[in-house]
mmCIF file of C-alpha atoms and ligand atoms in Angstrom:
data_model
loop_
_atom_site.group_PDB
_atom_site.id
_atom_site.type_symbol
_atom_site.label_atom_id
_atom_site.label_comp_id
_atom_site.label_asym_id
_atom_site.label_seq_id
_atom_site.Cartn_x
_atom_site.Cartn_y
_atom_site.Cartn_z
ATOM 1 C CA UNK A 1 23.695 54.104 -13.741
ATOM 2 C CA UNK A 2 26.416 51.293 -14.558
ATOM 3 C CA UNK A 3 28.637 50.461 -12.982
ATOM 4 C CA UNK A 4 29.978 46.678 -11.924
ATOM 5 C CA UNK A 5 27.925 44.366 -9.627
ATOM 6 C CA UNK A 6 28.729 41.502 -8.320
ATOM 7 C CA UNK A 7 26.211 38.367 -6.464
ATOM 8 C CA UNK A 8 28.394 39.168 -3.019
ATOM 9 C CA UNK A 9 30.689 41.337 -1.381
ATOM 10 C CA UNK A 10 30.589 45.489 -1.298
ATOM 11 C CA UNK A 11 28.782 45.409 -4.976
ATOM 12 C CA UNK A 12 26.336 42.402 -3.996
ATOM 13 C CA UNK A 13 22.814 42.209 -4.475
ATOM 14 C CA UNK A 14 21.720 44.486 -1.769
ATOM 15 C CA UNK A 15 23.337 47.172 -3.210
ATOM 16 C CA UNK A 16 22.375 46.668 -6.852
ATOM 17 C CA UNK A 17 20.501 49.782 -6.160
ATOM 18 C CA UNK A 18 22.546 52.358 -5.833
ATOM 19 C CA UNK A 19 23.882 52.280 -9.446
ATOM 20 C CA UNK A 20 20.583 50.629 -11.216
ATOM 21 C CA UNK A 21 17.298 52.032 -9.056
ATOM 22 C CA UNK A 22 15.280 49.264 -11.132
ATOM 23 C CA UNK A 23 16.834 46.761 -8.439
ATOM 24 C CA UNK A 24 15.091 48.706 -5.432
ATOM 25 C CA UNK A 25 11.823 48.953 -7.198
ATOM 26 C CA UNK A 26 8.477 46.788 -8.056
ATOM 27 C CA UNK A 27 7.743 43.897 -9.630
ATOM 28 C CA UNK A 28 11.639 42.067 -9.436
ATOM 29 C CA UNK A 29 12.493 38.391 -10.215
ATOM 30 C CA UNK A 30 12.715 35.765 -8.993
ATOM 31 C CA UNK A 31 9.962 34.798 -6.647
ATOM 32 C CA UNK A 32 9.393 32.079 -4.899
ATOM 33 C CA UNK A 33 5.838 30.027 -6.348
ATOM 34 C CA UNK A 34 4.222 29.686 -2.734
ATOM 35 C CA UNK A 35 1.336 27.724 -2.710
ATOM 36 C CA UNK A 36 -1.433 30.451 -1.488
ATOM 37 C CA UNK A 37 -0.264 33.458 -4.139
ATOM 38 C CA UNK A 38 -0.703 30.738 -7.219
ATOM 39 C CA UNK A 39 -4.317 30.989 -8.946
ATOM 40 C CA UNK A 40 -4.695 28.574 -11.612
ATOM 41 C CA UNK A 41 -5.612 29.724 -15.138
ATOM 42 C CA UNK A 42 -7.198 27.396 -17.620
ATOM 43 C CA UNK A 43 -6.565 29.621 -20.440
ATOM 44 C CA UNK A 44 -2.844 29.339 -20.130
ATOM 45 C CA UNK A 45 -1.732 27.502 -23.387
ATOM 46 C CA UNK A 46 0.950 25.191 -23.993
ATOM 47 C CA UNK A 47 4.105 27.034 -24.885
ATOM 48 C CA UNK A 48 5.085 26.070 -28.441
ATOM 49 C CA UNK A 49 8.708 26.609 -30.090
ATOM 50 C CA UNK A 50 8.834 27.307 -33.659
ATOM 51 C CA UNK A 51 12.115 26.779 -35.538
ATOM 52 C CA UNK A 52 14.220 25.342 -32.136
ATOM 53 C CA UNK A 53 15.434 22.501 -34.048
ATOM 54 C CA UNK A 54 19.151 24.100 -35.431
ATOM 55 C CA UNK A 55 21.334 22.655 -38.135
ATOM 56 C CA UNK A 56 24.804 21.817 -37.491
ATOM 57 C CA UNK A 57 26.067 24.115 -40.206
ATOM 58 C CA UNK A 58 24.728 26.817 -37.887
ATOM 59 C CA UNK A 59 27.433 28.344 -35.228
ATOM 60 C CA UNK A 60 26.240 29.445 -32.203
ATOM 61 C CA UNK A 61 28.754 31.630 -29.880
ATOM 62 C CA UNK A 62 29.166 30.194 -26.357
ATOM 63 C CA UNK A 63 30.724 33.242 -24.025
ATOM 64 C CA UNK A 64 31.348 33.872 -20.491
ATOM 65 C CA UNK A 65 30.185 37.406 -19.760
ATOM 66 C CA UNK A 66 31.782 37.475 -16.066
ATOM 67 C CA UNK A 67 28.480 36.564 -14.946
ATOM 68 C CA UNK A 68 27.352 33.623 -16.401
ATOM 69 C CA UNK A 69 28.046 31.482 -19.174
ATOM 70 C CA UNK A 70 25.661 31.751 -22.795
ATOM 71 C CA UNK A 71 24.789 30.621 -25.585
ATOM 72 C CA UNK A 72 23.472 32.503 -28.557
ATOM 73 C CA UNK A 73 20.476 31.555 -30.461
ATOM 74 C CA UNK A 74 19.314 33.102 -33.660
ATOM 75 C CA UNK A 75 16.311 35.362 -33.493
ATOM 76 C CA UNK A 76 14.404 32.971 -36.442
ATOM 77 C CA UNK A 77 13.726 30.879 -33.308
ATOM 78 C CA UNK A 78 10.448 32.109 -31.508
ATOM 79 C CA UNK A 79 8.014 31.175 -29.387
ATOM 80 C CA UNK A 80 4.106 31.379 -29.814
ATOM 81 C CA UNK A 81 1.187 30.366 -27.384
ATOM 82 C CA UNK A 82 2.184 33.691 -25.855
ATOM 83 C CA UNK A 83 0.227 37.148 -25.886
ATOM 84 C CA UNK A 84 2.699 38.503 -28.474
ATOM 85 C CA UNK A 85 5.118 36.360 -30.430
ATOM 86 C CA UNK A 86 9.080 36.446 -29.253
ATOM 87 C CA UNK A 87 12.436 36.171 -30.937
ATOM 88 C CA UNK A 88 14.765 34.126 -29.188
ATOM 89 C CA UNK A 89 18.203 36.008 -28.143
ATOM 90 C CA UNK A 90 20.575 33.687 -25.832
ATOM 91 C CA UNK A 91 20.408 31.148 -23.149
ATOM 92 C CA UNK A 92 22.110 31.184 -19.779
ATOM 93 C CA UNK A 93 22.892 29.694 -16.627
ATOM 94 C CA UNK A 94 22.259 30.151 -12.729
ATOM 95 C CA UNK A 95 24.013 28.001 -10.553
ATOM 96 C CA UNK A 96 25.152 27.013 -7.108
ATOM 97 C CA UNK A 97 29.104 25.845 -6.079
ATOM 98 C CA UNK A 98 30.643 22.699 -5.795
ATOM 99 C CA UNK A 99 29.709 21.597 -2.039
ATOM 100 C CA UNK A 100 26.203 23.540 -2.175
ATOM 101 C CA UNK A 101 24.708 22.436 -5.557
ATOM 102 C CA UNK A 102 21.558 24.941 -4.812
ATOM 103 C CA UNK A 103 21.531 27.696 -7.344
ATOM 104 C CA UNK A 104 18.513 27.876 -9.263
ATOM 105 C CA UNK A 105 16.547 31.407 -8.925
ATOM 106 C CA UNK A 106 12.863 31.060 -9.019
ATOM 107 C CA UNK A 107 11.795 28.325 -6.171
ATOM 108 C CA UNK A 108 8.770 26.122 -5.777
ATOM 109 C CA UNK A 109 7.203 26.639 -2.138
ATOM 110 C CA UNK A 110 10.961 27.690 -0.668
ATOM 111 C CA UNK A 111 12.587 24.510 -2.760
ATOM 112 C CA UNK A 112 15.620 25.722 -4.713
ATOM 113 C CA UNK A 113 16.725 23.552 -7.271
ATOM 114 C CA UNK A 114 20.919 23.132 -8.397
ATOM 115 C CA UNK A 115 20.614 25.532 -11.207
ATOM 116 C CA UNK A 116 18.323 27.492 -13.508
ATOM 117 C CA UNK A 117 18.526 27.964 -17.270
ATOM 118 C CA UNK A 118 16.773 30.720 -19.084
ATOM 119 C CA UNK A 119 15.807 31.174 -22.539
ATOM 120 C CA UNK A 120 15.752 34.499 -23.238
ATOM 121 C CA UNK A 121 13.140 36.007 -25.905
ATOM 122 C CA UNK A 122 12.321 39.564 -27.310
ATOM 123 C CA UNK A 123 8.886 40.836 -28.313
ATOM 124 C CA UNK A 124 9.132 40.370 -32.090
ATOM 125 C CA UNK A 125 7.711 44.143 -32.697
ATOM 126 C CA UNK A 126 11.243 45.297 -31.951
ATOM 127 C CA UNK A 127 14.283 45.381 -34.459
ATOM 128 C CA UNK A 128 16.561 44.054 -31.471
ATOM 129 C CA UNK A 129 16.865 42.848 -27.948
ATOM 130 C CA UNK A 130 18.837 45.953 -27.213
ATOM 131 C CA UNK A 131 15.645 48.109 -27.608
ATOM 132 C CA UNK A 132 13.082 45.589 -26.181
ATOM 133 C CA UNK A 133 15.286 44.806 -23.163
ATOM 134 C CA UNK A 134 13.677 48.177 -20.934
ATOM 135 C CA UNK A 135 10.135 48.100 -22.592
ATOM 136 C CA UNK A 136 7.585 46.610 -20.211
ATOM 137 C CA UNK A 137 6.436 43.731 -22.935
ATOM 138 C CA UNK A 138 9.820 43.684 -23.980
ATOM 139 C CA UNK A 139 11.152 39.994 -22.955
ATOM 140 C CA UNK A 140 9.619 36.483 -22.457
ATOM 141 C CA UNK A 141 12.166 34.496 -20.529
ATOM 142 C CA UNK A 142 11.222 30.658 -20.234
ATOM 143 C CA UNK A 143 12.753 28.847 -16.835
ATOM 144 C CA UNK A 144 14.003 25.686 -16.719
ATOM 145 C CA UNK A 145 14.876 23.923 -13.223
ATOM 146 C CA UNK A 146 17.807 22.309 -13.520
ATOM 147 C CA UNK A 147 18.452 19.042 -11.009
ATOM 148 C CA UNK A 148 21.499 16.598 -10.408
ATOM 149 C CA UNK A 149 21.177 13.228 -11.718
ATOM 150 C CA UNK A 150 21.082 11.309 -15.053
ATOM 151 C CA UNK A 151 23.780 12.411 -17.411
ATOM 152 C CA UNK A 152 22.139 14.730 -20.084
ATOM 153 C CA UNK A 153 23.487 14.469 -23.420
ATOM 154 C CA UNK A 154 21.882 17.379 -24.448
ATOM 155 C CA UNK A 155 23.498 19.760 -22.663
ATOM 156 C CA UNK A 156 27.006 17.927 -23.223
ATOM 157 C CA UNK A 157 26.679 19.523 -26.734
ATOM 158 C CA UNK A 158 27.771 22.889 -25.248
ATOM 159 C CA UNK A 159 29.220 22.058 -21.898
ATOM 160 C CA UNK A 160 31.986 20.032 -23.465
ATOM 161 C CA UNK A 161 33.517 23.564 -24.708
ATOM 162 C CA UNK A 162 33.489 24.974 -21.483
ATOM 163 C CA UNK A 163 36.951 24.561 -20.388
ATOM 164 C CA UNK A 164 37.763 26.706 -23.617
ATOM 165 C CA UNK A 165 36.057 29.929 -22.476
ATOM 166 C CA UNK A 166 37.099 30.052 -18.063
ATOM 167 C CA UNK A 167 37.589 33.820 -18.211
ATOM 168 C CA UNK A 168 35.190 36.518 -18.737
ATOM 169 C CA UNK A 169 35.074 38.230 -22.479
ATOM 170 C CA UNK A 170 36.686 34.664 -23.728
ATOM 171 C CA UNK A 171 33.836 32.486 -26.848
ATOM 172 C CA UNK A 172 34.099 29.497 -28.881
ATOM 173 C CA UNK A 173 31.767 28.520 -31.403
ATOM 174 C CA UNK A 174 29.627 25.579 -31.035
ATOM 175 C CA UNK A 175 27.750 23.262 -33.669
ATOM 176 C CA UNK A 176 23.734 24.319 -33.678
ATOM 177 C CA UNK A 177 21.623 21.617 -32.307
ATOM 178 C CA UNK A 178 18.002 20.985 -31.565
ATOM 179 C CA UNK A 179 17.523 23.266 -28.818
ATOM 180 C CA UNK A 180 14.275 21.472 -27.813
ATOM 181 C CA UNK A 181 16.370 19.219 -26.572
ATOM 182 C CA UNK A 182 17.647 21.004 -23.084
ATOM 183 C CA UNK A 183 13.597 21.444 -22.502
ATOM 184 C CA UNK A 184 11.426 19.198 -20.040
ATOM 185 C CA UNK A 185 8.945 17.044 -21.778
ATOM 186 C CA UNK A 186 6.231 18.884 -20.895
ATOM 187 C CA UNK A 187 5.464 22.178 -21.962
ATOM 188 C CA UNK A 188 2.173 22.561 -20.815
ATOM 189 C CA UNK A 189 2.638 22.516 -16.996
ATOM 190 C CA UNK A 190 4.422 26.051 -16.194
ATOM 191 C CA UNK A 191 3.883 29.174 -14.101
ATOM 192 C CA UNK A 192 3.540 32.579 -15.382
ATOM 193 C CA UNK A 193 3.831 35.430 -13.833
ATOM 194 C CA UNK A 194 4.991 39.726 -14.557
ATOM 195 C CA UNK A 195 8.804 40.627 -13.485
ATOM 196 C CA UNK A 196 12.327 41.772 -14.153
ATOM 197 C CA UNK A 197 15.369 40.661 -15.086
ATOM 198 C CA UNK A 198 16.871 39.104 -12.128
ATOM 199 C CA UNK A 199 20.383 40.840 -12.587
ATOM 200 C CA UNK A 200 21.136 44.497 -12.958
ATOM 201 C CA UNK A 201 19.535 46.893 -14.628
ATOM 202 C CA UNK A 202 16.376 44.693 -13.331
ATOM 203 C CA UNK A 203 13.943 46.081 -15.888
ATOM 204 C CA UNK A 204 10.945 44.852 -14.645
ATOM 205 C CA UNK A 205 10.166 44.361 -19.029
ATOM 206 C CA UNK A 206 10.122 39.966 -18.594
ATOM 207 C CA UNK A 207 7.063 37.760 -18.933
ATOM 208 C CA UNK A 208 8.163 34.805 -17.221
ATOM 209 C CA UNK A 209 7.001 31.058 -17.570
ATOM 210 C CA UNK A 210 8.974 28.823 -15.380
ATOM 211 C CA UNK A 211 8.189 24.939 -16.072
ATOM 212 C CA UNK A 212 7.511 22.845 -13.343
ATOM 213 C CA UNK A 213 9.186 19.864 -13.860
ATOM 214 C CA UNK A 214 13.237 20.116 -13.855
ATOM 215 C CA UNK A 215 15.619 18.722 -16.713
ATOM 216 C CA UNK A 216 18.643 16.790 -15.226
ATOM 217 C CA UNK A 217 22.063 16.915 -15.309
ATOM 218 C CA UNK A 218 24.526 14.954 -14.163
ATOM 219 C CA UNK A 219 26.981 15.562 -11.073
ATOM 220 C CA UNK A 220 30.037 15.763 -13.371
ATOM 221 C CA UNK A 221 28.237 18.235 -15.683
ATOM 222 C CA UNK A 222 27.371 20.081 -13.035
ATOM 223 C CA UNK A 223 30.858 20.621 -11.699
ATOM 224 C CA UNK A 224 31.734 21.803 -14.925
ATOM 225 C CA UNK A 225 29.601 24.786 -14.707
ATOM 226 C CA UNK A 226 31.038 25.159 -10.549
ATOM 227 C CA UNK A 227 34.360 24.825 -11.253
ATOM 228 C CA UNK A 228 35.283 25.707 -14.891
ATOM 229 C CA UNK A 229 34.549 28.797 -14.875
ATOM 230 C CA UNK A 230 35.583 32.833 -13.656
ATOM 231 C CA UNK A 231 33.828 35.684 -13.328
ATOM 232 C CA UNK A 232 37.644 37.620 -14.235
ATOM 233 C CA UNK A 233 39.938 38.294 -16.861
ATOM 234 C CA UNK A 234 42.453 35.595 -17.779
ATOM 235 C CA UNK A 235 44.985 37.830 -17.206
ATOM 236 C CA UNK A 236 44.407 38.998 -13.494
ATOM 237 C CA UNK A 237 46.430 37.704 -10.912
ATOM 238 C CA UNK A 238 43.845 35.926 -8.344
ATOM 239 C CA UNK A 239 40.989 34.469 -10.510
ATOM 240 C CA UNK A 240 37.587 34.540 -8.954
ATOM 241 C CA UNK A 241 35.592 31.694 -9.810
ATOM 242 C CA UNK A 242 31.773 32.173 -11.366
ATOM 243 C CA UNK A 243 29.248 30.551 -8.797
ATOM 244 C CA UNK A 244 26.525 31.177 -6.696
ATOM 245 C CA UNK A 245 25.165 33.229 -9.400
ATOM 246 C CA UNK A 246 21.550 33.726 -8.628
ATOM 247 C CA UNK A 247 19.756 36.048 -6.975
ATOM 248 C CA UNK A 248 17.522 35.608 -3.951
ATOM 249 C CA UNK A 249 13.453 35.748 -3.959
ATOM 250 C CA UNK A 250 11.900 39.251 -4.162
ATOM 251 C CA UNK A 251 8.865 40.399 -2.317
ATOM 252 C CA UNK A 252 5.429 39.542 -4.460
ATOM 253 C CA UNK A 253 3.965 43.314 -3.959
ATOM 254 C CA UNK A 254 0.681 41.936 -4.722
ATOM 255 C CA UNK A 255 0.992 39.864 -7.349
ATOM 256 C CA UNK A 256 -0.059 36.258 -7.833
ATOM 257 C CA UNK A 257 1.671 33.474 -10.383
ATOM 258 C CA UNK A 258 -0.703 31.950 -12.526
ATOM 259 C CA UNK A 259 -0.260 27.886 -13.374
ATOM 260 C CA UNK A 260 -1.085 26.251 -16.162
ATOM 261 C CA UNK A 261 -2.108 23.065 -14.073
ATOM 262 C CA UNK A 262 -3.875 21.452 -10.724
HETATM 263 C C1 LIG B 301 22.264 36.856 -17.330
HETATM 264 O O1 LIG B 301 23.747 37.857 -16.465
HETATM 265 C C2 LIG B 301 22.604 36.884 -18.690
HETATM 266 O O2 LIG B 301 24.427 36.695 -19.203
HETATM 267 C C3 LIG B 301 22.057 38.541 -19.018
HETATM 268 O O3 LIG B 301 22.767 38.445 -20.502
HETATM 269 C C4 LIG B 301 20.809 38.504 -19.054
HETATM 270 O O4 LIG B 301 20.487 39.753 -19.641
HETATM 271 C C5 LIG B 301 20.895 38.309 -17.500
HETATM 272 O O5 LIG B 301 21.386 37.098 -17.009
HETATM 273 C C6 LIG B 301 19.623 38.957 -16.756
HETATM 274 O O6 LIG B 301 18.597 37.532 -17.363
HETATM 275 O O7 LIG B 301 16.862 36.084 -17.836
HETATM 276 N N1 LIG B 301 18.681 36.488 -15.616
HETATM 277 S S1 LIG B 301 17.664 36.953 -16.808
HETATM 278 O O8 LIG B 301 16.872 37.744 -15.966
HETATM 279 O O9 LIG B 301 19.715 39.323 -20.786
HETATM 280 C C7 LIG B 301 19.771 39.705 -20.038
HETATM 281 C C8 LIG B 301 23.017 39.300 -21.363
HETATM 282 O O10 LIG B 301 24.288 40.058 -20.484
HETATM 283 C C9 LIG B 301 19.341 41.078 -20.588
HETATM 284 C C10 LIG B 301 23.049 39.675 -22.686
HETATM 285 ZN ZN1 LIG B 302 18.946 34.386 -15.661
#
C-alpha cells in the first residue's frame, strides 16, 4: 500500500482501493443515516468530555496536511461514556466549495450538511494513535455537522490563523481554549455505528458517534475554509485548491446505526 490519493481525478475515491485495499472492503465510512436502518438504543449514554477546557497557555498546532486542516489536541483530553476510555489526538474538517456549501461526509436521510468536524480519539489502552489506528477497537471519532448561519466565535479561535497555513505542510501555533465550545449543546442525541477512517488507508477501526444537532458558522467563516487553502506545497507553480474533501456514503453491509433518541 501507500501512494498519493485525492478526492477527484485519476487518484479519486473510486480508485483508493488500488493502493489501499481496506477502502474497497466492508464496514466503511461515512454512511447515510436512513430511517429504515436506525435502531433506538435506550442504553446509549450521553458522551462525556473530560479535560476539554484547555488553558490559553497551552499551544496547539494548526496544520494543513494537504487533505484537511487539523488542530492537534493533547492526549489528556479524553472521552468517557463509551465502551473504552479514548484519548484525544486531533480535530479536522471536511467541506464543500465556495459556490456549493455541501461537504459533510455523513448524511441524514440523504441530507448533506455544509461541512463536518471530526474529533479523533484513540483507545487509551494503546500508547499512541499510530499503534491504535489499525486496531478494531482502536479509534473513536466524534462527528459534528456544520451548517452556514450564525457567526461562531469559538471557531474563530483557530479560523483566524488559517491564512498562515495556506499550503500543504504549513503549521501555526494556536492558544488553547475550551474545545467543548466547538460542539453542539446536546451531547445526548447522536448516531452510533462501527465504521472506518473516511480517507486512505480506510482501516475499519472507528467507533463513530455523530451528533444529531449541527453547529453553525458564518458564511465568511465557511469561505475561509473553502477558499484559503491549497492541497499543494507553497513552491508549486499551479496551486490546487483544498475543497470538496468529503467521501461519498458507503454501503451499510448489514449494519444498522443505533440512535440515542426517538
Ligand atoms: C483527515 O484527512 C485528517 O487530516 C487525518 O488525520 C485523518 O486520519 C483522516 O481525515 C481520516 O480521519 O476521522 N475522517 S476520519 O476518518 O486521523 C487519521 C491525519 O492524517 C488517521 C493525522
Ligand atoms: Zn474526518
